[in-house]
Coordinates of C-alpha atoms in Angstrom, one line a residue:
X1 CA 9.6 14.9 2.2
X2 CA 5.6 14.8 1.6
X3 CA 4.0 15.1 4.6
X4 CA 1.6 17.9 3.6
X5 CA -2.0 17.2 2.3
X6 CA -4.5 19.9 0.8
X7 CA -8.5 19.3 1.2
X8 CA -11.1 19.8 -1.0
X9 CA -14.8 19.6 -0.6
X10 CA -16.0 16.4 0.4
X11 CA -17.6 14.1 -2.3
X12 CA -20.5 12.1 -1.5
X13 CA -21.9 9.1 -2.7
X14 CA -24.9 10.2 -4.7
X15 CA -26.1 6.7 -5.9
X16 CA -27.0 4.8 -2.8
X17 CA -30.6 5.2 -2.3
X18 CA -32.4 5.9 0.6
X19 CA -35.2 3.8 2.3
X20 CA -35.9 0.7 3.8
X21 CA -32.0 -0.5 4.5
X22 CA -33.4 -3.7 3.3
X23 CA -35.2 -1.6 0.2
X24 CA -32.6 -0.5 -1.1
X25 CA -31.1 -2.9 -3.4
X26 CA -33.7 -3.3 -5.5
X27 CA -34.5 0.2 -5.4
X28 CA -31.4 0.6 -7.3
X29 CA -31.9 -2.4 -10.1
X30 CA -35.9 -1.2 -10.5
X31 CA -34.6 2.7 -11.3
X32 CA -31.6 1.3 -13.7
X33 CA -31.5 2.8 -17.2
X34 CA -32.0 -1.3 -19.2
X35 CA -30.2 -1.4 -22.6
X36 CA -32.5 -3.7 -24.9
X37 CA -30.0 -6.5 -26.7
X38 CA -29.4 -4.9 -30.3
X39 CA -28.0 -1.9 -28.5
X40 CA -25.9 -3.9 -26.6
X41 CA -23.9 -5.7 -29.9
X42 CA -22.9 -2.0 -30.0
X43 CA -21.0 -1.4 -27.4
X44 CA -17.7 -2.7 -25.5
X45 CA -16.1 -2.7 -22.2
X46 CA -13.1 -3.3 -21.6
X47 CA -12.5 -5.4 -18.3
X48 CA -8.5 -5.9 -16.9
X49 CA -7.5 -8.4 -14.1
X50 CA -9.2 -12.1 -14.7
X51 CA -10.1 -12.9 -11.4
X52 CA -13.0 -13.7 -9.6
X53 CA -13.6 -10.3 -10.0
X54 CA -12.7 -10.1 -13.5
X55 CA -13.4 -13.6 -14.5
X56 CA -16.9 -13.6 -13.6
X57 CA -17.4 -9.6 -14.8
X58 CA -16.5 -10.7 -18.6
X59 CA -18.2 -13.8 -18.3
X60 CA -21.7 -11.5 -17.1
X61 CA -21.3 -8.6 -20.2
X62 CA -20.6 -11.2 -22.4
X63 CA -23.8 -12.8 -22.0
X64 CA -26.4 -10.2 -21.3
X65 CA -24.1 -9.2 -25.0
X66 CA -21.8 -6.5 -24.7
X67 CA -19.2 -6.4 -26.3
X68 CA -15.9 -7.0 -24.1
X69 CA -11.9 -7.5 -24.9
X70 CA -10.1 -9.3 -21.1
X71 CA -6.9 -8.4 -20.2
X72 CA -5.1 -10.7 -17.7
X73 CA -0.5 -10.4 -17.6
X74 CA -0.8 -14.3 -17.1
X75 CA -0.6 -16.6 -19.8
X76 CA -4.5 -18.1 -18.8
X77 CA -7.3 -16.2 -17.0
X78 CA -7.0 -19.4 -14.7
X79 CA -3.8 -17.9 -12.9
X80 CA -5.4 -14.7 -12.1
X81 CA -4.4 -14.9 -7.4
X82 CA -7.4 -15.1 -6.4
X83 CA -6.7 -19.3 -7.8
X84 CA -5.0 -18.7 -4.4
X85 CA -7.6 -18.5 -1.9
X86 CA -7.8 -21.6 0.6
X87 CA -10.5 -21.6 4.0
X88 CA -14.0 -20.8 2.2
X89 CA -16.5 -18.0 0.9
X90 CA -19.3 -16.4 3.2
X91 CA -23.0 -17.0 2.5
X92 CA -26.1 -15.6 5.1
X93 CA -27.9 -18.8 3.6
X94 CA -28.4 -20.2 7.7
X95 CA -28.6 -24.3 6.8
X96 CA -27.0 -24.7 9.8
X97 CA -29.3 -23.2 11.5
X98 CA -27.6 -21.7 14.1
X99 CA -28.8 -17.6 14.1
X100 CA -27.4 -16.4 10.6
X101 CA -29.4 -14.2 8.0
X102 CA -28.8 -11.2 6.1
X103 CA -29.0 -8.5 8.8
X104 CA -26.3 -10.9 11.6
X105 CA -23.5 -11.0 8.6
X106 CA -24.6 -7.1 7.1
X107 CA -23.6 -6.8 11.3
X108 CA -20.9 -8.5 11.4
X109 CA -18.6 -7.3 8.4
X110 CA -19.1 -3.0 9.8
X111 CA -18.2 -4.2 13.3
X112 CA -15.1 -6.5 12.0
X113 CA -14.8 -3.5 9.6
X114 CA -14.7 -1.1 12.7
X115 CA -17.2 0.9 11.4
X116 CA -15.3 1.9 9.0
X117 CA -17.6 0.8 5.7
X118 CA -20.8 1.7 4.4
X119 CA -24.5 0.2 5.5
X120 CA -25.8 0.4 1.9
X121 CA -22.2 -1.5 0.7
X122 CA -22.3 -3.9 3.2
X123 CA -26.2 -4.4 3.7
X124 CA -26.1 -5.8 -0.5
X125 CA -23.1 -7.8 -0.2
X126 CA -25.0 -9.7 2.6
X127 CA -28.4 -10.1 0.1
X128 CA -26.2 -11.2 -2.8
X129 CA -23.4 -13.6 -0.9
X130 CA -26.5 -15.8 -0.9
X131 CA -27.1 -15.5 -4.8
X132 CA -23.3 -16.8 -5.2
X133 CA -23.7 -19.5 -3.7
X134 CA -26.0 -21.3 -5.6
X135 CA -24.6 -19.9 -9.0
X136 CA -21.6 -21.6 -8.3
X137 CA -23.1 -25.2 -7.4
X138 CA -25.1 -23.9 -10.4
X139 CA -21.4 -24.3 -12.0
X140 CA -20.2 -27.1 -10.5
X141 CA -18.0 -26.2 -7.9
X142 CA -17.0 -28.8 -5.8
X143 CA -17.9 -26.8 -2.3
X144 CA -17.6 -29.7 0.7
X145 CA -21.0 -31.9 1.9
X146 CA -21.3 -33.7 4.9
X147 CA -22.8 -37.1 5.0
X148 CA -25.8 -36.6 3.6
X149 CA -25.1 -34.3 0.7
X150 CA -25.6 -30.5 2.2
X151 CA -22.8 -28.3 1.7
X152 CA -21.3 -28.0 4.8
X153 CA -20.3 -24.6 6.1
X154 CA -17.1 -23.9 9.3
X155 CA -16.8 -20.4 11.0
X156 CA -14.0 -18.3 10.0
X157 CA -12.7 -15.0 12.4
X158 CA -15.1 -12.5 14.1
X159 CA -18.4 -14.2 13.2
X160 CA -20.5 -16.9 15.7
X161 CA -22.3 -18.8 13.0
X162 CA -20.7 -21.5 11.0
X163 CA -21.2 -19.4 7.6
X164 CA -18.4 -20.1 4.9
X165 CA -18.7 -22.2 2.5
X166 CA -15.1 -23.8 1.3
X167 CA -13.9 -27.3 -1.2
X168 CA -11.4 -28.3 1.7
X169 CA -8.4 -25.9 1.4
X170 CA -9.5 -25.0 -2.3
X171 CA -12.4 -22.7 -2.6
X172 CA -10.0 -19.7 -4.8
X173 CA -9.8 -22.4 -7.0
X174 CA -12.5 -23.8 -7.4
X175 CA -14.4 -20.7 -7.7
X176 CA -11.7 -18.8 -10.4
X177 CA -12.2 -22.8 -12.2
X178 CA -16.3 -22.5 -12.3
X179 CA -15.9 -18.5 -14.1
X180 CA -12.9 -19.4 -15.8
X181 CA -15.5 -21.6 -17.1
X182 CA -18.0 -18.8 -18.1
X183 CA -15.1 -16.5 -18.9
X184 CA -14.5 -19.6 -21.3
X185 CA -17.1 -20.1 -22.6
X186 CA -18.3 -16.3 -24.2
X187 CA -15.0 -16.4 -25.2
X188 CA -15.6 -19.3 -27.5
X189 CA -18.8 -18.1 -28.1
X190 CA -17.5 -14.6 -29.4
X191 CA -18.8 -12.1 -27.3
X192 CA -16.0 -12.0 -25.1
X193 CA -11.8 -10.8 -27.0
X194 CA -8.8 -12.0 -25.0
X195 CA -5.6 -10.8 -24.0
X196 CA -3.6 -12.8 -22.6
X197 CA 0.5 -11.5 -21.8
X198 CA -0.9 -7.9 -22.1
X199 CA 0.0 -5.3 -19.2
X200 CA -2.4 -1.7 -19.1
X201 CA 0.0 0.6 -18.6
X202 CA -1.8 3.8 -19.0
X203 CA -6.3 4.5 -18.4
X204 CA -6.9 6.5 -21.5
X205 CA -9.0 9.7 -20.2
X206 CA -11.4 11.2 -23.5
X207 CA -13.4 14.4 -23.2
X208 CA -13.6 13.1 -19.1
X209 CA -15.0 10.2 -19.5
X210 CA -12.3 5.9 -18.9
X211 CA -12.6 5.1 -22.8
X212 CA -9.6 2.4 -23.7
X213 CA -6.6 1.6 -22.0
X214 CA -2.9 1.4 -23.5
X215 CA -1.6 -2.2 -22.4
X216 CA 1.5 -4.2 -23.7
X217 CA 1.7 -6.9 -25.4
X218 CA 4.3 -9.0 -22.6
X219 CA 5.8 -11.5 -25.2
X220 CA 6.4 -8.7 -28.0
X221 CA 6.6 -5.8 -26.6
X222 CA 4.4 -3.8 -28.4
X223 CA 2.5 -0.6 -27.2
X224 CA -1.3 -1.4 -28.1
X225 CA -4.6 1.0 -27.7
X226 CA -7.6 -0.9 -26.9
X227 CA -10.4 1.0 -26.9
X228 CA -14.5 1.3 -25.9
X229 CA -17.6 2.4 -23.9
X230 CA -16.5 1.6 -20.2
X231 CA -13.0 0.4 -18.6
X232 CA -13.7 -2.0 -15.6
X233 CA -10.9 -2.9 -14.0
X234 CA -10.1 -6.0 -11.7
X235 CA -6.4 -5.9 -11.1
X236 CA -6.7 -7.2 -7.6
X237 CA -4.8 -5.6 -4.2
X238 CA -1.4 -4.5 -3.4
X239 CA -0.6 -6.2 -1.3
X240 CA 3.6 -6.5 -3.0
X241 CA 3.9 -2.7 -1.9
X242 CA 5.3 -4.5 1.6
X243 CA 7.1 -6.7 -1.3
X244 CA 7.3 -9.6 1.3
X245 CA 2.9 -10.3 1.3
X246 CA 1.4 -13.2 0.2
X247 CA 0.5 -12.5 -2.9
X248 CA 1.6 -13.6 -5.9
X249 CA 4.2 -12.5 -7.3
X250 CA 2.6 -10.6 -10.1
X251 CA 0.5 -8.4 -8.2
X252 CA 0.5 -4.9 -8.8
X253 CA -0.6 -1.3 -8.2
X254 CA 0.2 -0.1 -11.6
X255 CA -3.4 -0.6 -13.2
X256 CA -5.1 1.2 -10.0
X257 CA -2.2 4.0 -9.4
X258 CA -2.4 4.9 -13.4
X259 CA -5.9 5.5 -13.1
X260 CA -6.0 7.3 -9.9
X261 CA -2.9 9.8 -12.4
X262 CA -5.6 10.1 -14.1
X263 CA -7.6 10.9 -11.8
X264 CA -9.5 8.3 -10.1
X265 CA -9.7 9.2 -6.1
X266 CA -8.2 6.7 -4.1
X267 CA -9.7 5.9 -0.8
X268 CA -8.0 5.2 2.6
X269 CA -4.9 3.9 1.0
X270 CA -3.6 3.0 5.4
X271 CA -5.8 0.7 5.6
X272 CA -4.0 -2.7 5.0
X273 CA -4.6 -6.5 6.6
X274 CA -2.1 -8.5 8.1
X275 CA -3.0 -12.0 8.4
X276 CA -2.9 -13.7 11.2
X277 CA -1.5 -17.7 10.3
X278 CA 1.1 -17.8 7.9
X279 CA 4.4 -18.8 7.4
X280 CA 7.7 -17.6 9.4
X281 CA 9.8 -15.5 7.1
X282 CA 13.1 -18.0 7.3
X283 CA 16.0 -16.0 6.3
X284 CA 16.1 -12.7 3.5
X285 CA 16.4 -15.0 0.6
X286 CA 12.2 -14.9 0.9
X287 CA 10.9 -13.5 -2.1
X288 CA 7.6 -13.8 -1.1
X289 CA 5.6 -15.4 2.3
X290 CA 3.2 -18.0 2.7
X291 CA -0.4 -18.7 4.3
X292 CA -2.3 -21.1 5.7
X293 CA -5.7 -20.2 6.3
X294 CA -8.1 -18.9 8.7
X295 CA -9.8 -21.9 8.3
X296 CA -7.2 -23.7 10.3
X297 CA -8.1 -21.7 13.5
X298 CA -12.1 -23.5 13.9
X299 CA -9.8 -26.7 14.9
X300 CA -6.3 -25.1 15.8
X301 CA -5.7 -23.4 19.2
X302 CA -2.6 -20.2 19.6
X303 CA -0.5 -20.7 22.4
X304 CA 3.0 -20.0 23.0
X305 CA 5.1 -20.9 26.3
X306 CA 4.3 -19.0 29.4
X307 CA 7.4 -17.6 30.3
X308 CA 10.0 -15.5 28.0
X309 CA 12.2 -17.3 26.6
X310 CA 11.1 -21.2 26.8
X311 CA 13.1 -22.4 24.4
X312 CA 12.1 -26.6 24.9
X313 CA 10.6 -27.7 21.7
X314 CA 7.0 -27.6 21.7
X315 CA 6.2 -30.7 23.3
X316 CA 8.1 -30.3 26.0
X317 CA 5.7 -27.8 27.2
X318 CA 3.3 -28.8 29.6
X319 CA -0.3 -28.5 29.4
X320 CA -0.1 -25.4 32.7
X321 CA 3.1 -24.0 31.3
X322 CA 1.3 -23.4 27.9
X323 CA -1.1 -19.7 27.4
X324 CA -4.1 -20.4 25.2
X325 CA -3.7 -16.4 24.5
X326 CA -6.8 -15.9 22.2
X327 CA -9.0 -18.1 23.9
X328 CA -8.5 -15.9 27.9
X329 CA -8.7 -12.9 25.8
X330 CA -11.2 -13.3 24.4
X331 CA -13.7 -15.7 25.6
X332 CA -16.5 -15.4 23.5
X333 CA -14.4 -15.3 20.7
X334 CA -11.6 -17.7 21.0
X335 CA -9.3 -18.9 18.2
X336 CA -12.5 -17.3 15.5
X337 CA -11.2 -13.1 16.5
X338 CA -10.9 -10.8 13.8
X339 CA -7.5 -10.8 11.8
X340 CA -6.3 -7.7 12.9
X341 CA -6.8 -8.9 16.8
X342 CA -5.5 -12.7 16.8
X343 CA -2.0 -10.1 14.8
X344 CA -2.0 -8.0 16.9
X345 CA -1.9 -10.3 20.0
X346 CA 1.0 -12.5 17.8
X347 CA 2.9 -9.7 17.8
X348 CA 2.6 -8.8 21.0
X349 CA 3.0 -11.5 22.4
X350 CA 6.5 -11.6 21.0
X351 CA 7.1 -8.6 21.6
X352 CA 7.5 -9.8 25.6
X353 CA 10.4 -12.3 24.3
X354 CA 7.2 -15.2 24.7
X355 CA 8.3 -15.7 20.5
X356 CA 8.8 -20.0 19.3
X357 CA 11.5 -21.0 16.3
X358 CA 13.7 -18.3 14.7
X359 CA 13.7 -14.9 15.6
X360 CA 11.6 -16.0 18.4
X361 CA 8.8 -14.3 15.4
X362 CA 6.1 -16.6 15.9
X363 CA 2.8 -18.8 17.3
X364 CA 2.0 -21.9 17.5
X365 CA -1.2 -23.5 16.3
X366 CA -2.0 -26.7 17.3
X367 CA -3.9 -29.7 16.6
X368 CA -3.0 -31.8 19.3
X369 CA -6.5 -31.3 20.5
X370 CA -8.6 -32.1 17.4
X371 CA -6.7 -35.3 15.9
X372 CA -7.7 -36.5 19.8
X373 CA -11.2 -35.3 19.3
X374 CA -11.6 -36.1 16.2
X375 CA -9.2 -38.3 15.3
X376 CA -6.9 -37.4 12.2
X377 CA -8.6 -39.1 9.5
X378 CA -11.2 -36.5 10.0
X379 CA -8.7 -33.4 10.2
X380 CA -6.6 -35.3 7.2
X381 CA -10.0 -34.8 4.6
X382 CA -10.5 -31.0 6.6
X383 CA -7.0 -29.7 6.0
X384 CA -5.5 -32.4 4.4
X385 CA -3.3 -30.6 1.6
X386 CA -2.8 -27.7 4.3
X387 CA -1.3 -29.8 6.2
X388 CA 0.7 -31.0 3.5
X389 CA 1.7 -27.4 2.8
X390 CA 2.6 -26.7 5.1
X391 CA 5.0 -29.7 6.0
X392 CA 7.0 -29.3 1.9
X393 CA 7.8 -25.7 2.8
X394 CA 9.3 -26.0 6.6
X395 CA 9.9 -30.1 6.8
X396 CA 7.9 -30.2 9.9
X397 CA 4.7 -32.4 10.2
X398 CA 1.7 -30.4 11.9
X399 CA 0.5 -34.3 12.5
X400 CA 2.8 -34.8 15.5
X401 CA 3.9 -31.0 16.1
X402 CA 2.6 -27.4 16.0
X403 CA 2.4 -25.0 13.0
X404 CA 4.2 -22.5 13.1
X405 CA 2.5 -19.4 12.0
X406 CA 3.1 -15.5 12.3
X407 CA 1.7 -12.6 10.7
X408 CA 2.0 -11.1 7.3
X409 CA 0.5 -8.7 5.1
X410 CA -2.6 -10.5 2.9
X411 CA -5.1 -8.5 1.4
X412 CA -6.2 -4.4 1.6
X413 CA -9.5 -2.3 2.2
X414 CA -8.6 0.7 0.7
X415 CA -8.6 0.8 -3.0
X416 CA -9.9 2.5 -5.7
X417 CA -12.5 5.5 -4.4
X418 CA -16.0 4.1 -6.0
X419 CA -20.2 4.7 -5.6
X420 CA -23.0 2.4 -5.1
X421 CA -22.8 1.8 -8.8
X422 CA -19.6 0.8 -8.7
X423 CA -17.9 3.5 -10.8
X424 CA -14.9 5.6 -9.9
X425 CA -14.7 9.9 -10.0
X426 CA -14.2 9.1 -13.6
X427 CA -17.7 8.2 -15.4
X428 CA -17.5 5.2 -17.2
X429 CA -14.3 3.6 -14.7
X430 CA -16.2 0.7 -13.0
X431 CA -13.5 -0.8 -10.4
X432 CA -14.8 -4.0 -9.1
X433 CA -13.3 -7.0 -6.4
X434 CA -9.9 -5.7 -4.4
X435 CA -9.4 -2.7 -6.4
X436 CA -12.0 -0.4 -4.6
X437 CA -12.6 -0.3 -1.0
X438 CA -16.1 -0.7 -1.1
X439 CA -17.2 -3.1 1.7
X440 CA -14.4 -4.4 4.2
X441 CA -13.8 -0.5 6.4
X442 CA -10.3 -1.3 7.6
X443 CA -10.7 -4.4 8.5
X444 CA -11.7 -7.1 5.9
X445 CA -12.9 -10.9 8.1
X446 CA -12.1 -13.5 6.5
X447 CA -14.0 -15.4 3.7
X448 CA -15.1 -12.1 2.2
X449 CA -13.1 -11.6 0.2
X450 CA -14.1 -14.3 -2.8
X451 CA -17.7 -13.4 -1.8
X452 CA -17.0 -9.5 -2.5
X453 CA -15.6 -10.4 -5.9
X454 CA -17.5 -12.8 -7.6
X455 CA -20.6 -10.5 -5.9
X456 CA -19.3 -7.6 -7.6
X457 CA -19.0 -9.2 -10.5
X458 CA -21.8 -12.2 -11.5
X459 CA -25.6 -9.5 -9.9
X460 CA -23.3 -6.0 -9.1
X461 CA -22.0 -4.5 -12.2
X462 CA -24.1 -6.2 -14.9
X463 CA -26.5 -3.9 -12.9
X464 CA -25.5 -0.7 -12.8
X465 CA -22.4 -1.0 -15.5
X466 CA -25.3 -0.9 -17.7
X467 CA -26.9 2.5 -16.4
X468 CA -24.1 4.0 -17.8
X469 CA -23.9 1.9 -21.1
X470 CA -27.6 3.3 -21.6
X471 CA -26.3 7.1 -22.9
X472 CA -23.7 5.0 -25.2
X473 CA -22.3 4.6 -27.4
X474 CA -19.5 7.5 -26.2
X475 CA -19.4 8.2 -29.9
X476 CA -15.1 9.6 -31.7
X477 CA -12.5 9.0 -28.7
X478 CA -10.4 11.7 -29.4
X479 CA -6.9 10.8 -30.6
X480 CA -4.8 13.1 -28.9
X481 CA -6.5 12.5 -26.0
X482 CA -5.3 8.2 -26.4
X483 CA -1.9 10.0 -28.5
X484 CA -1.5 11.5 -25.2
X485 CA -1.1 8.8 -22.6
X486 CA 0.8 6.6 -25.5
X487 CA 3.9 8.7 -25.3
X488 CA 3.4 8.7 -21.8
X489 CA 4.1 4.7 -21.5
X490 CA 6.3 4.8 -24.4
X491 CA 8.7 7.1 -22.6
X492 CA 8.2 5.7 -18.8
X493 CA 9.8 2.7 -20.0
X494 CA 12.1 4.4 -22.3
X495 CA 13.6 6.6 -19.0
X496 CA 13.8 2.8 -17.5
X497 CA 16.1 1.0 -20.4
X498 CA 18.5 4.3 -20.8
X499 CA 19.3 4.2 -17.1
X500 CA 23.1 2.8 -17.2
X501 CA 22.3 1.7 -13.2
X502 CA 24.4 -1.0 -11.1
X503 CA 20.3 -2.0 -8.8
X504 CA 17.8 -4.5 -10.0
X505 CA 14.0 -3.3 -9.3
X506 CA 14.0 -6.1 -6.9
X507 CA 16.9 -5.1 -4.8
X508 CA 14.2 -1.3 -4.3
X509 CA 11.3 -3.1 -4.2
X510 CA 13.1 -5.5 -1.1
X511 CA 14.3 -2.5 0.4
X512 CA 11.3 -0.4 0.1
X513 CA 8.9 -3.1 1.3
X514 CA 11.1 -4.0 4.7
X515 CA 10.9 0.1 5.2
X516 CA 6.8 0.1 4.9
X517 CA 6.3 -4.0 6.8
X518 CA 8.7 -1.7 10.1
X519 CA 7.7 2.3 9.7
X520 CA 3.6 1.6 8.3
X521 CA 3.0 -1.8 9.3
X522 CA 1.4 -4.0 12.0
X523 CA 1.4 -0.8 14.4
X524 CA 2.2 2.5 13.2
X525 CA 3.5 6.4 14.8
X526 CA 3.6 9.8 13.9
X527 CA 7.6 9.1 14.3
X528 CA 8.3 5.8 12.0
X529 CA 5.6 7.3 9.0
X530 CA 7.6 10.7 9.0
X531 CA 10.7 8.4 9.1
X532 CA 9.1 6.1 6.5
X533 CA 8.1 10.0 4.4
X534 CA 10.9 11.7 4.3
X535 CA 13.5 7.5 3.1
X536 CA 10.9 6.7 1.0
X537 CA 11.0 10.5 -2.1
X538 CA 14.8 9.6 -0.9
X539 CA 14.8 6.0 -2.0
X540 CA 12.2 6.9 -5.6
X541 CA 15.2 9.7 -6.4
X542 CA 18.3 6.6 -6.6
X543 CA 16.0 3.8 -8.0
X544 CA 15.2 6.8 -10.7
X545 CA 18.8 7.6 -11.5
X546 CA 19.9 4.0 -10.8
X547 CA 18.0 1.2 -11.5
X548 CA 19.0 -1.9 -13.8
X549 CA 16.8 -2.9 -16.1
X550 CA 18.9 -5.7 -18.7
X551 CA 16.7 -5.7 -22.8
X552 CA 15.0 -4.0 -25.2
X553 CA 11.7 -2.8 -24.9
X554 CA 10.8 -5.1 -28.0
X555 CA 10.8 -8.3 -26.4
X556 CA 10.0 -9.9 -23.5
X557 CA 11.6 -8.1 -21.1
X558 CA 10.6 -9.3 -17.1
X559 CA 13.3 -6.5 -15.5
X560 CA 10.9 -3.7 -17.8
X561 CA 7.6 -5.6 -16.2
X562 CA 10.0 -4.9 -12.8
X563 CA 10.9 -1.9 -12.6
X564 CA 8.0 -0.6 -14.1
X565 CA 5.6 -2.3 -11.2
X566 CA 8.5 -1.0 -8.3
X567 CA 7.7 2.7 -9.6
X568 CA 4.5 2.6 -9.5
X569 CA 4.3 0.9 -5.6
X570 CA 7.2 3.7 -5.0
X571 CA 4.2 6.4 -5.5
X572 CA 1.5 4.1 -3.4
X573 CA 3.8 3.8 -0.7
X574 CA 4.4 7.7 -0.5
X575 CA -0.1 8.0 -0.2
X576 CA 0.0 5.0 2.0
X577 CA 2.6 6.9 4.8
X578 CA 0.2 10.4 4.0
X579 CA -2.8 8.4 4.7
X580 CA -1.4 7.3 8.4
X581 CA -0.7 9.8 9.0
X582 CA -4.1 12.2 8.7
X583 CA -5.3 9.7 10.6
X584 CA -4.3 9.6 14.3
X585 CA -7.0 7.0 15.2
X586 CA -6.5 3.3 15.3
X587 CA -9.3 1.2 13.1
X588 CA -9.0 -2.5 12.2
X589 CA -5.6 -3.1 10.2
X590 CA -4.8 0.6 11.2
X591 CA -3.1 0.9 14.5
X592 CA -1.8 3.8 15.6
X593 CA 0.2 3.1 18.9
X594 CA -0.4 6.4 20.2
X595 CA -4.6 5.7 20.1
X596 CA -5.3 2.4 21.9
X597 CA -7.2 2.0 25.6
X598 CA -5.5 0.4 28.2
X599 CA -6.2 -2.8 27.3
X600 CA -3.8 -2.5 24.3
X601 CA -6.9 -2.9 21.6
X602 CA -6.9 -0.2 19.1
X603 CA -8.3 2.7 19.7
X604 CA -11.7 4.9 17.7
X605 CA -11.5 8.7 17.8
X606 CA -15.0 9.0 15.7
X607 CA -15.8 11.9 16.2
X608 CA -12.9 13.3 14.0
X609 CA -12.1 9.7 11.8
X610 CA -15.7 9.0 10.4
X611 CA -15.2 9.4 7.4
X612 CA -13.6 7.5 3.5
X613 CA -10.8 9.1 3.5
X614 CA -10.1 9.7 -0.8
X615 CA -7.3 11.1 -2.2
X616 CA -7.2 13.5 -5.5
X617 CA -4.0 12.7 -6.9
X618 CA -2.1 16.7 -7.4
X619 CA 1.0 17.5 -8.9
X620 CA 2.6 19.4 -5.9
X621 CA 1.0 16.8 -3.4
X622 CA -2.2 14.9 -2.6
X623 CA -5.5 16.5 -2.4
X624 CA -8.0 14.9 0.6
X625 CA -11.9 14.5 0.3
X626 CA -14.3 13.3 2.4
X627 CA -16.7 11.2 2.9
X628 CA -18.6 11.2 6.1
X629 CA -19.9 8.0 6.9
X630 CA -23.8 8.3 8.7
X631 CA -25.6 4.5 10.8
X632 CA -28.4 4.3 10.6
X633 CA -28.7 0.4 11.7
X634 CA -25.0 -0.3 13.2
X635 CA -24.7 1.9 16.2
X636 CA -21.1 2.7 16.1
X637 CA -18.8 1.1 19.5
X638 CA -15.4 0.1 20.4
X639 CA -15.4 -3.2 19.0
X640 CA -15.6 -5.7 21.6
X641 CA -14.9 -9.4 20.7
X642 CA -14.6 -10.5 24.0

């Protein structure tokens, strides 16, 4: 059982500028070395992932003149999971004149993250947000507009202003298509070489620098080596460690985990986000869950019956016998409290026996008031595709009866540690989007994932990577390092295929996911985490001994793909539990039952835990490096949304 870890030297972000926070990004941009156009043509960059972060980064780097190789495991870049994002993208445009500003977006994000994010990174994100909307509009992204033709906005959790731009319930899809068009333009121009149906299986590190990747052609099974002067990982988050999540089934941790094993530190792995508005689990046969956009909480009201065990249909429960618990507990924000708070509140009322639907694991999201106030047509224009999706999945008409929702795993705030330049602890390895840890602290606000992905890809990385590449090209890559990485990949594949077990990788994944949800999910305790850390190694050992992987290496083999990903999930799950066990405070999405105030809210311990936990991979166990968080502009305080 790995509950022990050793503590190494503190880690520090040496790239973050000092001075007034509003000037730091400009100061860093001016201080970054430039690469002249002729030299850019001599430099090669690999980008892994084609979602909003990876697609926008590859397109922008190609536009700048670098030679880019882009990799994705899907059959087309536009199938990246960013396409599933529904509700919107934040930007401090203040078109409503309702008091928004760059500083307010910065403040809301730091507070929403429960004071566990870097001030400099978050302020830069707020600054760049205004440019993203202009970029997307110029690409033709069809954002919703008001009657007069101006861009429309709506509210999301953790904010009292309307700063979320949206394209009905398909914002991620439309933004990804914009990035995809930009990427395809560069593919046609010859600056980007696209490799679909290729999965990264290892990182090549030569002379201490990231110099390439080992990938598997998922159609032919061929193992390929690709070299470059820098590598960018934009492979998304690791929420599928829980098996049931709102992530696409293909989402995995393999790219960032293999980089971690090569020396990239992993920061705050226990920070996972539980989204409060998802369609509840309906049976053991399910392989994933479905998100209902947070935007629905603009007009939908969340409630449960006042009395325990009230099994009457919603329509038969009169108003005075309903508990609109978010509006009651958090009157200032009501139904638009941050996700971690809304999720725990839903769990609490269900634990009290007031949940609705099968097993009592659900709460109502009711649009009756909105339909009376605005009319059905207006509600349909805003949320029609979401209502249709809900009805197709559940067979229930949300116009006639309330939706049933329950929290589910949705996003991961943890990821590979990066500095202000988005560079990991391996020189030349840059990590962007959900794959890094940098901007959201212990809880991400709704509509900020799309903002971060596009900020990193379009605006931040293209500037900061130039500072690194200005010293390139970096010469020949050590053949021994390449061969070692390739051999490691081939040996792992051979080991998986040589087993003659009787259980599928999916069955082990489902068991691991349930274990993680029960013991390291919405609520964690020392006892539960120690149980998890006892069981995970046992289950992993059984997996390697008894997993059945059919087929051959040299062919399309989805069983092999899944088995490799599940193997990495086992290792990551263990680190998540170690991180959660060591952090005895509660903060954001990390809720330790031993650390709560009299009202049951998360109780931080700023004296002992105001730091980023950056974990180094060690053969004898993980090594913890602490990056202290200093707050100059936002005073750390107990979050209140009341």
